Amino acid sequence: MSEPVLSVRDLVVEIPTRTGVLKPVDRVSYDITEGEILGVVGESGAGKSMTGNAVIGLLDRPARISGGEILLKGRRIDNLNRDQMRRIRGKEIGMVFQDPLTSLNPLLRIGDQLTETMLAHLDISADEARDRSIAALDEVGIPAAASRIDSYPHEFSGGMRQRVVIALALCAEPALVIADEPTTALDVSVQAQIIALLKRLCRDRGTAVMLVTHDMGVIAEAADRVAVMYAGRLAELGAVREVVQRPRHPYTEGLMGSTPLASRGQRRLRQIPGSMPRLGKLPAGCAFHPRCPKAQEACRVDPGPDLSADQGRAACWFPVEQVEVAE
Amino acid sequence: MSDMDVIEAAKAAEKGRIARFRESDFFWKFRASPVAMVSFAVTVILVLSAVFAPLIAPYNPFDPASLNLMNGFSAPGVPNAFTGETFFLGTDDQGRDVFSTILYGMRISLFVGFAAVSFALVLGVTLGLIAGYVGGWTETIIMRIADVQLTFPSILVALLIFGVAKGFTPVEYRDQMAIWVLIIAIGLSDWVQFARVVRGATLVERNKEYVQAARLIGRTSPAIMLRHILPNVLSPVLVIATISLALAIIAEATLSFLGVGAPPTQPSLGTLIRIGQGFLFSGEWWILLYPAATLLTLALAVNLLGDWLRDALNPRLK
Amino acid sequence: MKALVSVKNLTRIFDVSKPWLNRVIERKPKAMLTAVSDVSFDIPEREVYALVGESGSGKSTIGKMIVGLLTPSSGSVEVNGIDLSRETDAEKIDLVRSDIQMIFQDPFASLNPRWKVRDIIAEPVAARGGNTEGLSERLLEQVGLSAEDAGKFPHEFSGGQRQRICIARALASEPKLIVCDEPTSALDVSVQAQVLNLMSDLKDEFGLTYLFISHDLTVVQHMADKIGVLYLGRLVEEADPETLFTRPAHPYSQMLLAAAPKMDGFGREVAPPQGEIPDPINPPPGCAFNPRCPLAIPLCKQERPELRDVNGARVACHRAEEALARMRDSVTA
């Protein structure tokens, strides 16, 4: 196997507070290879966005990386200073956020934002950058790109804006794109368009994608592999079909089961009792044990086996044994 | 356990206001900020010594019977050449103890300040709430009046009101009325800030779903404004009130310094400074310096406290 | 079955013009947005009627008109046979009002942060001068929280718990109808399941009727007895879940169902839907969906289709039969 584009090793993010140190991301490890879409899924507060922000070096103070390594194409990037990191953002890592309005400068024409990014990162002339900008807008499906390149962000609809953001994220041909809830603010029909676009572009260019979302449906359709996070830790990591259809971690199983789709035809939805603990009040041992139907003594003491990139799928002492159903 | 027992136990377990306050972020931020603690302490000391001035002050500077003209111009801490009495901060031309006049003067300054801010607050918050919640023409009229008022410097507005009021009051009541006119003049020039902030906050709160829920229940508009919206727009009001207090104290001092404020029979800090500046170049610096220093300390402490409150209550800085 | 709520030709037009002076200077006419246009449906007692649609479909506006937060521009809402916007007897209106409650989308904005949970829950009863002794505590236990929570403030609860508090408040005045405006779209999946289950249980226990407003097809499919699909303020299809999800007859419903992510859609490559929702201030003439519709014919641009019965559903489409046929072909293919 070739070298992974992004390799996260035992990443720990800490937030010091007056009541103690919180760990919104705790010993998380995963790889993303070329052309692969890794879905990072979890409920709010699970640390999925924080992981993405740590990779692009955009953690809000006082949060900071306190352990582990982040390697981009084999080179460490977690210890770079702000200037070096800024050069990597946009050039080697593209970003797509939930709200397209916040990632576009409302005072600049979209063409200027695209050419500016290209000129900053690519060795090309201004005219060439403009031509490429039009091509980029055309590629993300903006009709009449040549005439709309001089429009301002507010002149676009939400879906079109997100297309512009994707064009902006990909224009410097980065090796990795981090998409944080890229479709959450969009309507169902537009969401399908954006997901299809993201998939097509990344497959064509061989870009690695980290797709952060809470929507299991989006993950199932778009991702190749999926990382399930719970209370700052990786609960399960594996091929998307495996994780969705034969979850091994009891949390993943509960999460999949509680979607209305999975309980189709049933009077009641399956539910996980309780709610995710707040970061300041994590239980000892496995953070899921108070809600887990299979919790035993070991779960109350030890946080579960480490989930390193190559061994084991679920960080659980007693993973769900899936009975193969004859089909 | 019966239902009632559960309910009683639940009520007993509730934390009191003080306990909740002690656990709050607000209290924690206060404890973590030396500026806040010092300015709070200074403010409290000054306010308390003004309130209890009759108990603290060694003399009553406004009781003619206790005054001895022979004590005039005593330097601070130096025994008087004629009477041998020693005054901690010296005396003025009429033999009044400067320390005592400052305490009594601060009383008037603070009273005018608090009263003017309270007046501005009640007026501004009421109009702001109504403008924000009712909207339409009511809002347009209230906010245009506010806009027009903002185009005049507040001292000018105060001077104008003061001048008009003076024309209507009979001469024999003028000294008594002066303080009240001062309060209204400063209060009227200050309500706009409250109205604008409260209107803005009300516009935000009005569209929140808890207000819709209250409307749905059938609550009347005044009830929604008072019980639902008002408590949620009060934190910026608290900040403005604190900063306004400092400004009102200074405005009062300015007016008094200009001779249109507190009369010499009831001298505020501003009046004392006006009286004192006449003696600065004849060597009796203490008559001016100590009231001025007190005014500065008071205004600075209240202002710093207001600044800190603004930061502490600002959700964006959390 | 008796209809608890009867919505007839409901229309709501918003004036979204710029202020008068700007209009005069820029010489622009008044801008009118038709958020809801000629919508009629009935909600039978003890049933769950769901309205689905994307943003701008007018689903929330309909909900607000039913509870009385907005007045209709034309048409009527009848609850128990009483038309709220035309009834003059204040006592009758008050009686109907106390029969309707609402649960909102954002559990963080729908509870007054300065009030204790006890006062929040009891408010609907307190506002009418009723006895609130022990009411909040009892309701809290009914929605799966504990009586001790009555003395806490909203910020001490998670999103799901807050939504339970909202449900408790909605139950306080013992209503017949609860309008639920996206009640779970701000919640995580596992919490959503808890809240939906709770709502189902309470419906059976108290004999409630729900108007369930959502953009999430999977949630609607699970909860509803009947579903109305809205597009740009118009009801385009009304059917029971079984019919709608197996044989959608309106091209828009078909598109919506195809676009929704599926849990078993691994690496699914479907042609995504074309176009976006048009500007509601200048909707297309005729059928509002015609610019995006693969089956559109010239008639669709000229004449607005009325709701008619097609194959067990009410559909507003000139080409519903063709759409159904196309659907059947694609399934067999």
Tab-separated table of N, CA and C in Angstrom, chain A residues 63-144:
chain	number	residue	atom	x	y	z
A	63	ALA	N	-7.768	25.683	23.261
A	63	ALA	CA	-7.554	24.288	22.868
A	63	ALA	C	-6.196	24.139	22.186
A	64	ARG	N	-5.517	23.020	22.469
A	64	ARG	CA	-4.213	22.819	21.824
A	64	ARG	C	-3.918	21.339	21.697
A	65	ILE	N	-3.046	21.030	20.740
A	65	ILE	CA	-2.616	19.640	20.569
A	65	ILE	C	-1.598	19.345	21.656
A	66	SER	N	-1.862	18.317	22.461
A	66	SER	CA	-0.936	18.057	23.559
A	66	SER	C	-0.244	16.724	23.397
A	67	GLY	N	-0.556	15.993	22.347
A	67	GLY	CA	0.128	14.724	22.165
A	67	GLY	C	-0.148	14.166	20.788
A	68	GLY	N	0.692	13.253	20.357
A	68	GLY	CA	0.489	12.595	19.087
A	68	GLY	C	1.105	13.346	17.925
A	69	GLU	N	0.907	12.795	16.739
A	69	GLU	CA	1.507	13.372	15.544
A	69	GLU	C	0.473	13.443	14.438
A	70	ILE	N	0.630	14.461	13.584
A	70	ILE	CA	-0.160	14.518	12.361
A	70	ILE	C	0.824	14.568	11.204
A	71	LEU	N	0.740	13.603	10.308
A	71	LEU	CA	1.656	13.551	9.179
A	71	LEU	C	0.886	13.760	7.885
A	72	LEU	N	1.358	14.729	7.095
A	72	LEU	CA	0.768	14.950	5.778
A	72	LEU	C	1.804	14.491	4.759
A	73	LYS	N	1.488	13.479	4.012
A	73	LYS	CA	2.413	12.870	3.046
A	73	LYS	C	3.771	12.605	3.713
A	74	GLY	N	3.730	12.045	4.912
A	74	GLY	CA	4.934	11.643	5.595
A	74	GLY	C	5.651	12.756	6.337
A	75	ARG	N	5.128	14.002	6.255
A	75	ARG	CA	5.820	15.119	6.897
A	75	ARG	C	4.980	15.605	8.074
A	76	ARG	N	5.667	15.837	9.185
A	76	ARG	CA	4.914	16.263	10.376
A	76	ARG	C	4.397	17.680	10.209
A	77	ILE	N	3.128	17.900	10.500
A	77	ILE	CA	2.597	19.263	10.373
A	77	ILE	C	2.011	19.787	11.675
A	78	ASP	N	1.992	18.953	12.723
A	78	ASP	CA	1.359	19.433	13.960
A	78	ASP	C	2.250	20.387	14.726
A	79	ASN	N	3.569	20.411	14.394
A	79	ASN	CA	4.471	21.281	15.149
A	79	ASN	C	4.921	22.487	14.336
A	80	LEU	N	4.240	22.753	13.215
A	80	LEU	CA	4.629	23.903	12.400
A	80	LEU	C	4.135	25.196	13.052
A	81	ASN	N	4.835	26.303	12.729
A	81	ASN	CA	4.341	27.574	13.254
A	81	ASN	C	3.229	28.114	12.352
A	82	ARG	N	2.666	29.224	12.738
A	82	ARG	CA	1.451	29.698	12.068
A	82	ARG	C	1.683	30.036	10.601
A	83	ASP	N	2.849	30.618	10.297
A	83	ASP	CA	3.126	30.984	8.910
A	83	ASP	C	3.249	29.762	8.015
A	84	GLN	N	4.000	28.781	8.525
A	84	GLN	CA	4.179	27.556	7.739
A	84	GLN	C	2.834	26.860	7.530
A	85	MET	N	2.011	26.903	8.592
A	85	MET	CA	0.717	26.237	8.526
A	85	MET	C	-0.191	26.942	7.521
A	86	ARG	N	-0.092	28.268	7.500
A	86	ARG	CA	-0.938	29.017	6.577
A	86	ARG	C	-0.590	28.646	5.139
A	87	ARG	N	0.701	28.409	4.886
A	87	ARG	CA	1.093	28.049	3.536
A	87	ARG	C	0.541	26.671	3.147
A	88	ILE	N	0.426	25.801	4.144
A	88	ILE	CA	-0.086	24.457	3.846
A	88	ILE	C	-1.585	24.483	3.621
A	89	ARG	N	-2.288	25.285	4.426
A	89	ARG	CA	-3.738	25.403	4.230
A	89	ARG	C	-4.006	26.012	2.868
A	90	GLY	N	-4.922	25.466	2.135
A	90	GLY	CA	-5.210	26.008	0.817
A	90	GLY	C	-4.346	25.343	-0.226
A	91	LYS	N	-3.044	25.250	0.032
A	91	LYS	CA	-2.145	24.633	-0.941
A	91	LYS	C	-2.229	23.109	-0.861
A	92	GLU	N	-2.059	22.588	0.334
A	92	GLU	CA	-2.032	21.126	0.439
A	92	GLU	C	-3.264	20.554	1.113
A	93	ILE	N	-3.939	21.406	1.899
A	93	ILE	CA	-5.192	20.968	2.511
A	93	ILE	C	-6.279	21.970	2.131
A	94	GLY	N	-7.337	21.502	1.514
A	94	GLY	CA	-8.474	22.360	1.202
A	94	GLY	C	-9.542	22.178	2.263
A	95	MET	N	-10.363	23.208	2.448
A	95	MET	CA	-11.370	23.127	3.503
A	95	MET	C	-12.753	23.480	2.979
A	96	VAL	N	-13.753	22.730	3.402
A	96	VAL	CA	-15.151	23.039	3.089
A	96	VAL	C	-15.914	23.002	4.401
A	97	PHE	N	-16.494	24.132	4.790
A	97	PHE	CA	-17.197	24.185	6.072
A	97	PHE	C	-18.699	24.124	5.886
A	98	GLN	N	-19.385	24.001	7.031
A	98	GLN	CA	-20.835	23.869	7.002
A	98	GLN	C	-21.512	25.084	6.369
A	99	ASP	N	-21.107	26.257	6.814
A	99	ASP	CA	-21.780	27.467	6.360
A	99	ASP	C	-20.934	28.134	5.290
A	100	PRO	N	-21.375	28.068	4.024
A	100	PRO	CA	-20.544	28.627	2.952
A	100	PRO	C	-20.320	30.120	3.113
A	101	LEU	N	-21.221	30.796	3.836
A	101	LEU	CA	-21.062	32.241	3.982
A	101	LEU	C	-19.820	32.597	4.779
A	102	THR	N	-19.465	31.749	5.759
A	102	THR	CA	-18.316	32.101	6.586
A	102	THR	C	-17.003	31.802	5.879
A	103	SER	N	-17.014	30.914	4.863
A	103	SER	CA	-15.739	30.613	4.215
A	103	SER	C	-15.488	31.484	2.992
A	104	LEU	N	-16.468	32.313	2.635
A	104	LEU	CA	-16.242	33.235	1.523
A	104	LEU	C	-16.213	34.649	2.071
A	105	ASN	N	-15.315	35.468	1.548
A	105	ASN	CA	-15.281	36.857	1.957
A	105	ASN	C	-16.412	37.600	1.254
A	106	PRO	N	-17.356	38.142	2.023
A	106	PRO	CA	-18.533	38.754	1.391
A	106	PRO	C	-18.201	40.003	0.582
A	107	LEU	N	-17.039	40.592	0.812
A	107	LEU	CA	-16.713	41.846	0.145
A	107	LEU	C	-15.929	41.638	-1.150
A	108	LEU	N	-15.494	40.397	-1.417
A	108	LEU	CA	-14.708	40.140	-2.623
A	108	LEU	C	-15.522	39.358	-3.636
A	109	ARG	N	-15.308	39.673	-4.905
A	109	ARG	CA	-15.928	38.875	-5.962
A	109	ARG	C	-15.367	37.463	-5.885
A	110	ILE	N	-16.191	36.471	-6.256
A	110	ILE	CA	-15.716	35.094	-6.097
A	110	ILE	C	-14.527	34.813	-7.003
A	111	GLY	N	-14.495	35.468	-8.171
A	111	GLY	CA	-13.364	35.276	-9.070
A	111	GLY	C	-12.062	35.727	-8.431
A	112	ASP	N	-12.130	36.862	-7.736
A	112	ASP	CA	-10.930	37.371	-7.073
A	112	ASP	C	-10.463	36.424	-5.981
A	113	GLN	N	-11.425	35.839	-5.271
A	113	GLN	CA	-11.038	34.924	-4.196
A	113	GLN	C	-10.355	33.684	-4.775
A	114	LEU	N	-10.870	33.208	-5.911
A	114	LEU	CA	-10.272	32.024	-6.543
A	114	LEU	C	-8.878	32.341	-7.088
A	115	THR	N	-8.774	33.450	-7.838
A	115	THR	CA	-7.465	33.760	-8.427
A	115	THR	C	-6.445	34.065	-7.340
A	116	GLU	N	-6.890	34.732	-6.294
A	116	GLU	CA	-5.966	35.051	-5.200
A	116	GLU	C	-5.373	33.783	-4.601
A	117	THR	N	-6.250	32.793	-4.357
A	117	THR	CA	-5.777	31.541	-3.786
A	117	THR	C	-4.811	30.847	-4.736
A	118	MET	N	-5.149	30.854	-6.029
A	118	MET	CA	-4.272	30.184	-6.988
A	118	MET	C	-2.924	30.876	-7.078
A	119	LEU	N	-2.956	32.226	-7.139
A	119	LEU	CA	-1.703	32.968	-7.270
A	119	LEU	C	-0.824	32.765	-6.045
A	120	ALA	N	-1.462	32.626	-4.901
A	120	ALA	CA	-0.688	32.459	-3.676
A	120	ALA	C	0.013	31.103	-3.641
A	121	HIS	N	-0.597	30.103	-4.246
A	121	HIS	CA	-0.073	28.749	-4.081
A	121	HIS	C	0.503	28.133	-5.349
A	122	LEU	N	0.103	28.644	-6.505
A	122	LEU	CA	0.578	28.046	-7.745
A	122	LEU	C	1.442	29.059	-8.491
A	123	ASP	N	2.355	28.554	-9.276
A	123	ASP	CA	3.252	29.435	-10.003
A	123	ASP	C	2.665	29.715	-11.385
A	124	ILE	N	1.666	30.576	-11.438
A	124	ILE	CA	1.023	30.868	-12.709
A	124	ILE	C	0.779	32.368	-12.838
A	125	SER	N	0.465	32.818	-14.046
A	125	SER	CA	0.216	34.239	-14.279
A	125	SER	C	-1.222	34.588	-13.902
A	126	ALA	N	-1.486	35.871	-13.810
A	126	ALA	CA	-2.815	36.324	-13.393
A	126	ALA	C	-3.874	35.918	-14.408
A	127	ASP	N	-3.531	36.034	-15.708
A	127	ASP	CA	-4.496	35.665	-16.744
A	127	ASP	C	-4.813	34.171	-16.679
A	128	GLU	N	-3.750	33.414	-16.477
A	128	GLU	CA	-3.938	31.971	-16.411
A	128	GLU	C	-4.805	31.611	-15.212
A	129	ALA	N	-4.573	32.327	-14.100
A	129	ALA	CA	-5.359	32.056	-12.899
A	129	ALA	C	-6.830	32.326	-13.151
A	130	ARG	N	-7.103	33.391	-13.900
A	130	ARG	CA	-8.503	33.712	-14.191
A	130	ARG	C	-9.149	32.645	-15.071
A	131	ASP	N	-8.399	32.218	-16.084
A	131	ASP	CA	-8.921	31.151	-16.936
A	131	ASP	C	-9.193	29.895	-16.129
A	132	ARG	N	-8.237	29.576	-15.271
A	132	ARG	CA	-8.414	28.385	-14.450
A	132	ARG	C	-9.586	28.522	-13.490
A	133	SER	N	-9.803	29.767	-12.992
A	133	SER	CA	-10.931	30.009	-12.087
A	133	SER	C	-12.245	29.713	-12.786
A	134	ILE	N	-12.353	30.194	-14.026
A	134	ILE	CA	-13.583	29.950	-14.778
A	134	ILE	C	-13.765	28.454	-14.991
A	135	ALA	N	-12.660	27.787	-15.329
A	135	ALA	CA	-12.740	26.340	-15.522
A	135	ALA	C	-13.168	25.637	-14.237
A	136	ALA	N	-12.625	26.133	-13.103
A	136	ALA	CA	-12.957	25.511	-11.813
A	136	ALA	C	-14.433	25.680	-11.490
A	137	LEU	N	-14.962	26.893	-11.745
A	137	LEU	CA	-16.384	27.133	-11.483
A	137	LEU	C	-17.248	26.278	-12.407
A	138	ASP	N	-16.799	26.160	-13.638
A	138	ASP	CA	-17.518	25.344	-14.599
A	138	ASP	C	-17.560	23.891	-14.114
A	139	GLU	N	-16.435	23.458	-13.600
A	139	GLU	CA	-16.319	22.070	-13.172
A	139	GLU	C	-17.237	21.750	-11.998
A	140	VAL	N	-17.435	22.723	-11.097
A	140	VAL	CA	-18.322	22.450	-9.964
A	140	VAL	C	-19.780	22.710	-10.322
A	141	GLY	N	-20.053	22.983	-11.590
A	141	GLY	CA	-21.436	23.047	-12.047
A	141	GLY	C	-22.101	24.388	-11.857
A	142	ILE	N	-21.325	25.472	-11.934
A	142	ILE	CA	-21.941	26.798	-11.889
A	142	ILE	C	-22.287	27.183	-13.313
A	143	PRO	N	-23.559	27.391	-13.617
A	143	PRO	CA	-23.907	27.725	-14.989
A	143	PRO	C	-23.368	29.095	-15.379
A	144	ALA	N	-22.974	29.242	-16.617
A	144	ALA	CA	-22.426	30.487	-17.166
A	144	ALA	C	-21.289	31.012	-16.288
